[in-house]
N, C-alpha and C. Protein backbone atom coordinates (compact mmCIF):
# COMPACT_ATOMS: atom_id res chain seq x y z
N MET A 1 -73.11 -19.38 0.48
CA MET A 1 -74.05 -17.75 1.22
C MET A 1 -72.40 -17.53 2.04
N LEU A 2 -72.10 -15.88 1.19
CA LEU A 2 -71.43 -15.16 1.98
C LEU A 2 -72.24 -14.00 2.37
N ARG A 3 -71.41 -13.85 3.74
CA ARG A 3 -72.57 -13.04 5.33
C ARG A 3 -71.56 -11.60 5.47
N ILE A 4 -72.13 -10.70 5.29
CA ILE A 4 -71.73 -9.86 5.27
C ILE A 4 -72.17 -8.55 6.17
N LEU A 5 -71.30 -7.97 7.35
CA LEU A 5 -71.87 -6.47 7.93
C LEU A 5 -71.88 -5.81 7.56
N ILE A 6 -72.67 -4.52 7.26
CA ILE A 6 -71.85 -2.86 7.26
C ILE A 6 -72.27 -2.40 8.22
N ALA A 7 -71.05 -1.36 8.55
CA ALA A 7 -71.83 -0.63 9.76
C ALA A 7 -71.01 1.01 8.53
N ALA A 8 -72.74 1.59 8.95
CA ALA A 8 -72.79 2.92 7.68
C ALA A 8 -72.56 3.92 9.34
N ILE A 9 -71.67 4.77 8.61
CA ILE A 9 -71.03 5.39 9.63
C ILE A 9 -71.62 6.40 9.15
N GLY A 10 -72.43 7.55 10.08
CA GLY A 10 -72.66 9.08 9.31
C GLY A 10 -73.88 8.24 8.11
N ASP A 11 -73.88 9.36 6.78
CA ASP A 11 -74.33 9.54 5.97
C ASP A 11 -74.25 7.58 5.31
N SER A 12 -76.04 7.09 5.50
CA SER A 12 -75.68 5.66 4.94
C SER A 12 -76.03 5.59 3.52
N ILE A 13 -76.36 6.51 2.89
CA ILE A 13 -76.56 6.06 1.02
C ILE A 13 -75.40 5.59 0.57
N GLU A 14 -74.50 5.27 0.62
CA GLU A 14 -73.02 3.82 -0.31
C GLU A 14 -73.81 2.36 0.31
N ALA A 15 -73.24 2.93 2.12
CA ALA A 15 -73.68 1.94 2.38
C ALA A 15 -75.39 1.12 2.23
N GLU A 16 -75.59 1.51 2.30
CA GLU A 16 -77.21 1.09 1.30
C GLU A 16 -77.10 1.09 0.09
N ALA A 17 -76.52 1.60 -0.97
CA ALA A 17 -76.28 0.87 -2.36
C ALA A 17 -75.19 -0.18 -2.29
N ILE A 18 -74.20 -0.31 -2.45
CA ILE A 18 -73.00 -1.31 -1.16
C ILE A 18 -74.79 -2.68 -1.11
N ARG A 19 -75.25 -2.43 0.19
CA ARG A 19 -76.15 -3.00 0.24
C ARG A 19 -77.00 -3.91 -0.75
N GLN A 20 -77.57 -3.05 -1.33
CA GLN A 20 -78.71 -3.73 -2.79
C GLN A 20 -78.17 -4.00 -3.27
N VAL A 21 -77.12 -4.23 -3.89
CA VAL A 21 -75.98 -4.50 -5.10
C VAL A 21 -75.07 -6.25 -4.80
N LEU A 22 -75.09 -5.63 -2.84
CA LEU A 22 -74.59 -7.14 -2.47
C LEU A 22 -76.12 -8.47 -2.21
N GLU A 23 -77.00 -7.52 -1.90
CA GLU A 23 -78.58 -8.85 -2.09
C GLU A 23 -78.67 -9.12 -3.04
N SER A 24 -78.30 -8.22 -3.97
CA SER A 24 -79.12 -8.89 -5.91
C SER A 24 -78.13 -10.00 -5.80
N PHE A 25 -77.02 -10.23 -5.82
CA PHE A 25 -75.69 -11.19 -5.90
C PHE A 25 -75.24 -12.44 -4.66
N GLY A 26 -76.24 -11.71 -4.22
CA GLY A 26 -76.91 -13.28 -3.02
C GLY A 26 -76.44 -13.32 -2.17
N CYS A 27 -75.78 -12.36 -1.57
CA CYS A 27 -75.11 -12.19 0.12
C CYS A 27 -75.93 -12.14 0.75
N LEU A 28 -76.16 -11.87 2.47
CA LEU A 28 -76.60 -12.21 3.75
C LEU A 28 -76.29 -10.77 3.80
N VAL A 29 -76.82 -9.83 4.29
CA VAL A 29 -75.84 -9.23 4.41
C VAL A 29 -76.98 -8.00 5.71
N LEU A 30 -76.36 -7.71 6.38
CA LEU A 30 -76.27 -7.25 8.36
C LEU A 30 -75.95 -5.74 7.77
N THR A 31 -76.64 -4.78 7.95
CA THR A 31 -76.09 -3.24 8.54
C THR A 31 -77.01 -2.59 9.81
N LYS A 32 -75.66 -2.12 10.22
CA LYS A 32 -75.90 -1.78 11.94
C LYS A 32 -75.20 -0.40 11.56
N TYR A 33 -76.87 0.18 11.61
CA TYR A 33 -76.76 1.74 11.16
C TYR A 33 -75.09 2.31 12.70
N ILE A 34 -74.73 3.44 12.79
CA ILE A 34 -73.02 3.85 13.70
C ILE A 34 -73.75 5.06 13.99
N GLY A 35 -74.11 5.27 15.47
CA GLY A 35 -75.18 6.67 15.45
C GLY A 35 -74.23 7.14 16.64
N ARG A 36 -72.95 6.01 17.71
CA ARG A 36 -72.37 6.86 18.35
C ARG A 36 -71.17 6.23 18.34
N PRO A 37 -69.84 6.32 19.02
CA PRO A 37 -69.00 5.48 19.36
C PRO A 37 -69.16 4.56 19.89
N ASN A 38 -70.17 3.97 20.53
CA ASN A 38 -70.31 2.02 21.32
C ASN A 38 -71.43 1.43 20.39
N ASP A 39 -71.40 2.10 19.27
CA ASP A 39 -71.91 1.34 18.06
C ASP A 39 -70.76 1.02 17.39
N LEU A 40 -69.38 1.47 16.97
CA LEU A 40 -68.55 1.40 16.46
C LEU A 40 -68.01 0.38 17.20
N ILE A 41 -67.77 0.74 18.41
CA ILE A 41 -67.32 0.03 19.16
C ILE A 41 -67.65 -1.81 19.20
N SER A 42 -69.47 -2.10 19.69
CA SER A 42 -69.70 -3.32 19.22
C SER A 42 -69.87 -3.44 18.31
N VAL A 43 -69.29 -3.27 16.75
CA VAL A 43 -68.78 -3.79 15.69
C VAL A 43 -67.55 -3.87 15.82
N LEU A 44 -66.55 -3.25 15.86
CA LEU A 44 -65.60 -4.04 16.20
C LEU A 44 -64.52 -4.11 17.34
N SER A 45 -65.56 -4.67 18.64
CA SER A 45 -65.71 -5.77 19.29
C SER A 45 -65.95 -7.26 18.70
N GLY A 46 -66.22 -7.58 18.14
CA GLY A 46 -67.05 -8.83 17.51
C GLY A 46 -68.77 -9.05 18.06
N ALA A 47 -68.91 -7.67 18.99
CA ALA A 47 -70.05 -7.58 19.99
C ALA A 47 -71.59 -8.49 19.81
N ILE A 48 -71.23 -7.67 17.49
CA ILE A 48 -72.37 -8.04 17.53
C ILE A 48 -72.80 -9.33 16.72
N PRO A 49 -74.36 -9.94 16.98
CA PRO A 49 -74.16 -11.40 17.60
C PRO A 49 -74.65 -11.74 15.45
N PHE A 50 -73.56 -11.94 14.56
CA PHE A 50 -73.68 -12.22 13.75
C PHE A 50 -72.43 -12.72 12.52
N ASP A 51 -71.99 -13.67 12.59
CA ASP A 51 -70.84 -14.17 12.16
C ASP A 51 -70.37 -13.75 10.47
N ALA A 52 -69.83 -12.60 10.47
CA ALA A 52 -69.37 -12.38 9.28
C ALA A 52 -67.99 -12.78 8.69
N ASP A 53 -68.97 -13.17 7.21
CA ASP A 53 -66.94 -13.77 6.62
C ASP A 53 -66.35 -12.15 6.78
N ILE A 54 -67.54 -11.32 5.91
CA ILE A 54 -66.45 -9.80 5.98
C ILE A 54 -67.01 -8.77 6.17
N VAL A 55 -66.47 -7.88 7.27
CA VAL A 55 -67.01 -6.24 7.45
C VAL A 55 -66.38 -5.07 7.26
N MET A 56 -67.69 -4.59 6.39
CA MET A 56 -67.47 -3.07 5.65
C MET A 56 -67.99 -1.82 6.95
N LEU A 57 -67.01 -0.59 6.67
CA LEU A 57 -67.13 0.17 7.56
C LEU A 57 -67.05 1.16 6.25
N SER A 58 -68.01 1.78 6.09
CA SER A 58 -69.01 2.77 5.15
C SER A 58 -68.69 3.85 5.99
N GLY A 59 -67.84 5.05 5.40
CA GLY A 59 -67.82 6.18 6.06
C GLY A 59 -66.94 7.07 5.54
N HIS A 60 -66.64 8.11 6.07
CA HIS A 60 -65.93 9.17 6.11
C HIS A 60 -64.44 9.19 6.34
N GLY A 61 -63.26 9.04 5.79
CA GLY A 61 -62.22 9.25 7.33
C GLY A 61 -61.21 10.60 6.46
N GLU A 62 -60.50 10.94 7.69
CA GLU A 62 -59.59 11.62 7.66
C GLU A 62 -58.17 11.76 8.96
N ASP A 63 -57.23 12.26 7.98
CA ASP A 63 -55.74 11.36 8.44
C ASP A 63 -55.78 10.37 8.86
N GLY A 64 -56.43 9.53 8.47
CA GLY A 64 -56.41 8.25 9.07
C GLY A 64 -57.03 7.78 10.11
N ALA A 65 -58.10 8.42 10.48
CA ALA A 65 -58.55 8.35 11.51
C ALA A 65 -61.09 8.47 10.37
N ILE A 66 -61.55 7.51 11.18
CA ILE A 66 -62.44 6.82 11.11
C ILE A 66 -63.65 8.43 11.57
N ILE A 67 -63.39 9.84 10.40
CA ILE A 67 -65.30 10.02 11.72
C ILE A 67 -66.12 9.54 11.96
N LEU A 68 -66.35 9.89 12.41
CA LEU A 68 -67.54 9.91 13.81
C LEU A 68 -68.72 10.55 14.51
N PRO A 69 -69.95 11.00 14.03
CA PRO A 69 -70.97 12.16 14.05
C PRO A 69 -70.77 12.38 15.50
N THR A 70 -70.78 13.72 16.02
CA THR A 70 -70.38 14.38 16.84
C THR A 70 -71.60 14.96 17.28
N LEU A 71 -72.23 13.91 18.94
CA LEU A 71 -72.84 14.26 19.34
C LEU A 71 -73.31 15.62 20.91
N ALA A 72 -73.71 16.48 21.30
CA ALA A 72 -73.91 17.03 22.37
C ALA A 72 -73.12 15.67 23.85
N ASP A 73 -72.89 16.66 24.26
CA ASP A 73 -72.26 16.25 25.86
C ASP A 73 -72.83 15.51 26.02
N SER A 74 -74.68 15.77 27.06
CA SER A 74 -75.15 14.96 27.53
C SER A 74 -75.52 13.77 27.37
N VAL A 75 -75.21 13.28 26.01
CA VAL A 75 -75.88 12.63 25.45
C VAL A 75 -74.62 11.25 25.38
N TYR A 76 -73.29 11.47 25.92
CA TYR A 76 -72.29 10.48 25.80
C TYR A 76 -72.62 9.89 26.72
N THR A 77 -72.33 7.87 27.12
CA THR A 77 -72.59 7.11 28.18
C THR A 77 -71.43 7.35 28.72
N LYS A 78 -72.06 7.02 29.76
CA LYS A 78 -69.39 6.77 30.86
C LYS A 78 -69.02 6.26 30.57
N ASN A 79 -67.70 7.38 30.04
CA ASN A 79 -67.15 6.45 29.55
C ASN A 79 -66.68 5.74 27.59
N GLU A 80 -67.04 6.55 27.40
CA GLU A 80 -67.77 6.50 25.76
C GLU A 80 -67.08 7.26 25.46
N PRO A 81 -66.51 7.48 24.32
CA PRO A 81 -64.90 7.85 24.07
C PRO A 81 -65.90 8.76 23.25
N LYS A 82 -65.47 10.05 22.73
CA LYS A 82 -65.63 11.26 22.47
C LYS A 82 -64.62 11.21 21.09
N GLY A 83 -65.32 11.75 19.86
CA GLY A 83 -64.45 12.61 18.71
C GLY A 83 -64.50 10.87 18.13
N ASN A 84 -63.44 10.98 16.99
CA ASN A 84 -63.27 10.33 15.92
C ASN A 84 -62.71 8.91 16.17
N PHE A 85 -62.55 8.36 15.87
CA PHE A 85 -62.24 6.89 16.17
C PHE A 85 -60.59 6.68 15.57
N SER A 86 -59.26 6.67 15.75
CA SER A 86 -58.26 6.96 15.47
C SER A 86 -57.66 5.12 15.33
N LEU A 87 -55.90 5.80 15.46
CA LEU A 87 -54.70 5.01 15.85
C LEU A 87 -55.09 4.19 17.31
N ALA A 88 -55.43 4.90 18.69
CA ALA A 88 -55.65 4.18 19.86
C ALA A 88 -56.82 3.16 19.76
N GLU A 89 -58.02 4.24 19.56
CA GLU A 89 -59.46 3.82 19.74
C GLU A 89 -59.64 2.71 19.16
N ILE A 90 -58.68 2.47 17.95
CA ILE A 90 -59.06 1.38 16.96
C ILE A 90 -58.76 -0.10 17.47
N ASP A 91 -57.31 0.43 17.65
CA ASP A 91 -56.39 -0.47 18.66
C ASP A 91 -57.17 -1.31 20.23
N LEU A 92 -57.71 0.00 20.92
CA LEU A 92 -58.47 -0.69 21.90
C LEU A 92 -59.11 -1.32 21.18
N TYR A 93 -60.23 -1.36 20.59
CA TYR A 93 -61.14 -1.50 20.66
C TYR A 93 -61.55 -2.65 19.53
N LEU A 94 -60.25 -2.72 18.89
CA LEU A 94 -60.42 -3.79 17.83
C LEU A 94 -60.31 -5.88 18.11
N LYS A 95 -61.63 -6.04 17.94
CA LYS A 95 -61.05 -7.61 18.36
C LYS A 95 -61.08 -8.72 17.77
N LEU A 96 -61.85 -8.28 16.50
CA LEU A 96 -62.34 -9.08 14.91
C LEU A 96 -61.01 -9.79 14.66
N THR A 97 -61.07 -10.70 14.66
CA THR A 97 -60.06 -12.37 14.13
C THR A 97 -60.80 -13.03 12.95
N GLY A 98 -59.44 -13.47 11.83
CA GLY A 98 -59.57 -13.57 10.63
C GLY A 98 -61.10 -13.62 9.76
N LYS A 99 -61.17 -12.39 9.95
CA LYS A 99 -62.34 -11.84 9.24
C LYS A 99 -61.61 -10.81 7.78
N THR A 100 -62.06 -10.35 7.03
CA THR A 100 -60.94 -9.09 5.94
C THR A 100 -62.39 -8.48 6.59
N ILE A 101 -61.88 -7.41 6.43
CA ILE A 101 -61.98 -5.83 7.07
C ILE A 101 -61.60 -5.00 5.82
N ILE A 102 -62.98 -4.53 4.99
CA ILE A 102 -62.84 -3.25 3.46
C ILE A 102 -63.70 -1.13 4.44
N SER A 103 -62.77 -0.42 4.55
CA SER A 103 -63.04 0.05 4.47
C SER A 103 -63.06 1.31 3.32
N THR A 104 -64.14 2.14 3.82
CA THR A 104 -64.29 3.09 2.18
C THR A 104 -64.17 4.49 3.42
N CYS A 105 -63.51 4.94 4.08
CA CYS A 105 -63.45 5.66 4.96
C CYS A 105 -61.42 5.99 4.20
N CYS A 106 -61.96 7.65 3.66
CA CYS A 106 -60.61 7.43 2.85
C CYS A 106 -59.54 7.60 4.73
N THR A 107 -57.95 7.64 4.07
CA THR A 107 -57.19 7.43 4.07
C THR A 107 -56.65 6.53 5.12
N THR A 108 -57.63 5.21 5.91
CA THR A 108 -57.89 4.48 6.94
C THR A 108 -56.84 3.81 5.87
N GLY A 109 -56.50 4.00 4.50
CA GLY A 109 -55.37 2.89 4.52
C GLY A 109 -53.70 2.64 4.19
N ALA A 110 -53.81 4.04 5.29
CA ALA A 110 -52.18 4.76 4.17
C ALA A 110 -51.61 5.39 5.68
N SER A 111 -52.29 4.77 6.84
CA SER A 111 -50.98 4.77 7.95
C SER A 111 -51.42 3.83 8.80
N ASP A 112 -50.96 4.22 10.27
CA ASP A 112 -50.89 3.02 11.06
C ASP A 112 -51.90 1.91 11.81
N VAL A 113 -53.00 2.66 10.70
CA VAL A 113 -54.40 1.80 11.64
C VAL A 113 -54.67 0.73 10.62
N ALA A 114 -54.37 1.02 9.47
CA ALA A 114 -54.28 0.02 8.49
C ALA A 114 -52.97 -1.22 9.27
N ALA A 115 -51.99 -1.04 9.88
CA ALA A 115 -51.22 -2.02 10.66
C ALA A 115 -52.11 -3.16 11.76
N VAL A 116 -52.87 -1.58 12.18
CA VAL A 116 -53.55 -2.29 13.67
C VAL A 116 -54.28 -3.38 13.09
N PHE A 117 -55.18 -2.88 11.62
CA PHE A 117 -56.52 -4.10 11.21
C PHE A 117 -56.07 -5.10 10.94
N SER A 118 -54.88 -4.62 9.92
CA SER A 118 -54.42 -6.29 9.23
C SER A 118 -53.30 -7.29 10.57
N LYS A 119 -53.69 -6.59 12.18
CA LYS A 119 -53.28 -7.85 12.43
C LYS A 119 -53.53 -9.16 12.71
N GLU A 120 -54.60 -9.59 12.61
CA GLU A 120 -55.46 -10.14 12.36
C GLU A 120 -56.28 -10.64 11.52
N ASN A 121 -56.64 -10.24 10.50
CA ASN A 121 -57.54 -9.17 9.53
C ASN A 121 -56.32 -9.46 7.90
N ASN A 122 -57.60 -9.82 7.23
CA ASN A 122 -57.20 -9.22 5.75
C ASN A 122 -57.48 -7.95 5.83
N TYR A 123 -56.77 -6.42 5.58
CA TYR A 123 -57.63 -5.22 5.09
C TYR A 123 -57.45 -4.43 4.23
N ILE A 124 -58.76 -3.81 2.81
CA ILE A 124 -58.39 -2.97 2.66
C ILE A 124 -58.97 -1.59 2.65
N ALA A 125 -58.05 -0.54 2.23
CA ALA A 125 -58.76 0.39 2.77
C ALA A 125 -57.98 2.00 2.09
N PRO A 126 -59.03 3.10 1.29
CA PRO A 126 -57.92 4.08 0.47
C PRO A 126 -56.80 4.45 0.84
N ASP A 127 -55.97 4.14 0.32
CA ASP A 127 -55.15 5.19 1.38
C ASP A 127 -54.53 6.65 1.01
N ASP A 128 -55.38 7.36 0.56
CA ASP A 128 -55.83 8.29 0.12
C ASP A 128 -56.99 8.64 -0.60
N TYR A 129 -57.55 10.66 -0.12
CA TYR A 129 -59.10 10.65 -0.52
C TYR A 129 -59.39 10.41 -1.83
N VAL A 130 -60.12 9.09 -1.93
CA VAL A 130 -60.96 9.31 -3.14
C VAL A 130 -63.33 9.35 -3.70
N GLU A 131 -62.76 9.80 -4.68
CA GLU A 131 -64.25 10.61 -4.90
C GLU A 131 -65.00 9.63 -4.87
N GLY A 132 -66.23 9.94 -4.25
CA GLY A 132 -67.19 9.10 -3.89
C GLY A 132 -67.73 7.75 -4.70
N ASN A 133 -67.70 8.45 -5.89
CA ASN A 133 -68.61 7.71 -7.00
C ASN A 133 -67.51 6.22 -7.91
N ALA A 134 -65.93 6.37 -7.42
CA ALA A 134 -65.23 5.61 -7.31
C ALA A 134 -64.80 4.27 -6.35
N VAL A 135 -65.47 4.66 -5.45
CA VAL A 135 -65.45 4.58 -4.25
C VAL A 135 -66.67 2.53 -4.05
N LEU A 136 -67.94 4.13 -4.79
CA LEU A 136 -68.75 2.38 -4.84
C LEU A 136 -68.32 1.33 -5.83
N LEU A 137 -68.33 2.07 -6.97
CA LEU A 137 -67.50 1.19 -8.22
C LEU A 137 -66.35 0.25 -7.90
N PHE A 138 -64.97 0.63 -7.18
CA PHE A 138 -64.35 -0.75 -7.03
C PHE A 138 -65.33 -1.56 -6.06
N MET A 139 -66.53 -1.08 -4.73
CA MET A 139 -66.91 -2.19 -4.38
C MET A 139 -67.76 -3.13 -5.25
N VAL A 140 -68.71 -2.66 -6.41
CA VAL A 140 -68.90 -3.10 -6.71
C VAL A 140 -68.55 -4.64 -7.47
N ASP A 141 -67.42 -3.87 -8.34
CA ASP A 141 -66.73 -4.73 -8.91
C ASP A 141 -65.73 -5.41 -8.21
N PHE A 142 -65.52 -5.57 -6.95
CA PHE A 142 -64.38 -6.25 -6.09
C PHE A 142 -65.75 -6.90 -5.44
N PHE A 143 -66.38 -6.87 -5.36
CA PHE A 143 -67.68 -7.85 -4.27
C PHE A 143 -68.31 -9.18 -6.39
N TYR A 144 -68.48 -8.26 -7.03
CA TYR A 144 -68.28 -8.97 -7.98
C TYR A 144 -67.71 -10.27 -8.68
N GLN A 145 -66.37 -9.73 -8.02
CA GLN A 145 -65.04 -10.37 -8.65
C GLN A 145 -64.89 -11.36 -8.08
N VAL A 146 -65.35 -11.89 -6.18
CA VAL A 146 -65.30 -12.51 -5.14
C VAL A 146 -66.32 -13.61 -5.29
N ILE A 147 -67.40 -12.60 -6.06
CA ILE A 147 -68.82 -13.55 -5.38
C ILE A 147 -68.94 -14.04 -7.01
N GLN A 148 -68.61 -13.74 -8.43
CA GLN A 148 -69.55 -14.31 -9.82
C GLN A 148 -68.91 -14.82 -10.48
N ARG A 149 -67.52 -13.64 -10.25
CA ARG A 149 -66.35 -14.88 -10.25
C ARG A 149 -65.32 -15.68 -10.06
N ASN A 150 -66.11 -15.97 -8.32
CA ASN A 150 -64.66 -17.08 -8.18
C ASN A 150 -63.16 -16.61 -7.03
N LEU A 151 -62.99 -14.93 -7.82
CA LEU A 151 -61.48 -14.48 -7.08
C LEU A 151 -60.85 -14.82 -6.35
N SER A 152 -60.25 -14.80 -5.53
CA SER A 152 -59.45 -14.87 -4.09
C SER A 152 -59.97 -13.04 -3.99
N ILE A 153 -59.82 -13.07 -2.71
CA ILE A 153 -59.53 -11.15 -1.71
C ILE A 153 -59.02 -10.60 -2.38
N GLU A 154 -57.49 -11.24 -2.79
CA GLU A 154 -56.65 -10.04 -3.38
C GLU A 154 -56.87 -10.32 -4.54
N ASP A 155 -57.10 -11.44 -5.30
CA ASP A 155 -57.25 -10.98 -6.68
C ASP A 155 -58.51 -10.41 -6.93
N ALA A 156 -59.13 -10.54 -6.46
CA ALA A 156 -60.60 -9.63 -6.81
C ALA A 156 -59.85 -8.30 -6.44
N TRP A 157 -58.97 -7.50 -5.44
CA TRP A 157 -58.70 -6.35 -4.81
C TRP A 157 -58.22 -6.19 -6.66
N LYS A 158 -57.27 -6.51 -6.78
CA LYS A 158 -55.88 -6.58 -8.02
C LYS A 158 -57.02 -5.85 -9.17
N HIS A 159 -58.24 -6.65 -9.05
CA HIS A 159 -58.90 -6.04 -11.10
C HIS A 159 -59.61 -4.99 -9.88
N ALA A 160 -60.51 -5.26 -9.27
CA ALA A 160 -60.99 -3.73 -8.84
C ALA A 160 -60.64 -2.59 -8.58
N ARG A 161 -58.97 -2.32 -8.12
CA ARG A 161 -58.06 -1.14 -7.89
C ARG A 161 -57.85 -0.80 -9.58
N SER A 162 -57.15 -1.57 -10.50
CA SER A 162 -57.01 -1.97 -11.69
C SER A 162 -58.08 -0.98 -12.84
N LEU A 163 -59.07 -0.31 -11.91
CA LEU A 163 -60.36 0.40 -13.31
C LEU A 163 -59.56 1.83 -13.19
N ASP A 164 -59.67 2.56 -12.49
CA ASP A 164 -58.57 3.69 -12.48
C ASP A 164 -58.22 4.65 -11.69
N ASP A 165 -57.52 5.04 -11.76
CA ASP A 165 -56.72 6.42 -10.46
C ASP A 165 -57.54 5.82 -9.64
N GLU A 166 -58.50 6.53 -9.28
CA GLU A 166 -59.33 6.92 -8.11
C GLU A 166 -59.08 4.82 -7.45
N THR A 167 -59.49 4.48 -7.71
CA THR A 167 -59.40 3.17 -7.35
C THR A 167 -58.26 2.25 -6.57
N ALA A 168 -57.41 3.02 -7.77
CA ALA A 168 -55.99 2.49 -7.42
C ALA A 168 -55.77 3.16 -5.71
N ARG A 169 -56.34 4.07 -5.28
CA ARG A 169 -55.85 4.39 -4.35
C ARG A 169 -56.47 3.41 -2.83
N PHE A 170 -57.01 2.39 -3.49
CA PHE A 170 -57.25 1.25 -2.34
C PHE A 170 -56.11 0.33 -2.26
N ALA A 171 -56.00 0.15 -0.83
CA ALA A 171 -54.65 -0.26 -0.38
C ALA A 171 -55.28 -2.02 0.40
N PHE A 172 -54.44 -2.85 -0.18
CA PHE A 172 -54.76 -4.46 0.66
C PHE A 172 -52.94 -5.09 1.30
N TYR A 173 -53.43 -4.80 2.75
CA TYR A 173 -52.96 -4.88 3.85
C TYR A 173 -52.99 -7.31 4.29
N LYS A 174 -52.09 -8.07 3.72
CA LYS A 174 -52.64 -9.56 4.45
C LYS A 174 -52.51 -9.70 5.66
N SER A 175 -53.09 -10.24 6.25
CA SER A 175 -52.74 -10.38 8.27
C SER A 175 -52.01 -11.10 8.73
N ASN A 176 -51.57 -11.01 9.44
CA ASN A 176 -49.89 -10.82 9.97
C ASN A 176 -49.93 -12.53 10.59
N LEU A 177 -51.62 -13.09 10.34
CA LEU A 177 -51.40 -14.14 11.39
C LEU A 177 -50.64 -15.40 10.20
């Protein structure tokens, strides 16, 4: 049984739709709702007590950064980073190894962020801005290929990205291990 951890960053409609599909495919899915930077740090560092095969970051991105909810200054804990997670924060907090990490956050596959994620993990992410419905289409087809057709991660990615011009924006980076 495939075990998937979904980090629902901000708006969770996409994450919920993908979760429903994955559960109908027979996957064991845990959704971690990201309301603050420390929540995302717990996912990236591997502090969530769930041994996931695939970690999915479901949210929005801009200029290679993961967009996080903005909190009032009084809500942040001491030493909690403020703002979006760009290369510096991801490089600092990412401790996951041997996983497949999939980001639906736009542009997080077109920058040095992809190189950080793929040091010790396979990484799939859009290298540009992707229309929202195409993200869901990509994810459903990708997981269908992996689960129902038993394709490799790379072959499933090739199939899912071939659906149209929007899904073609998902890039694949193999682990450097």
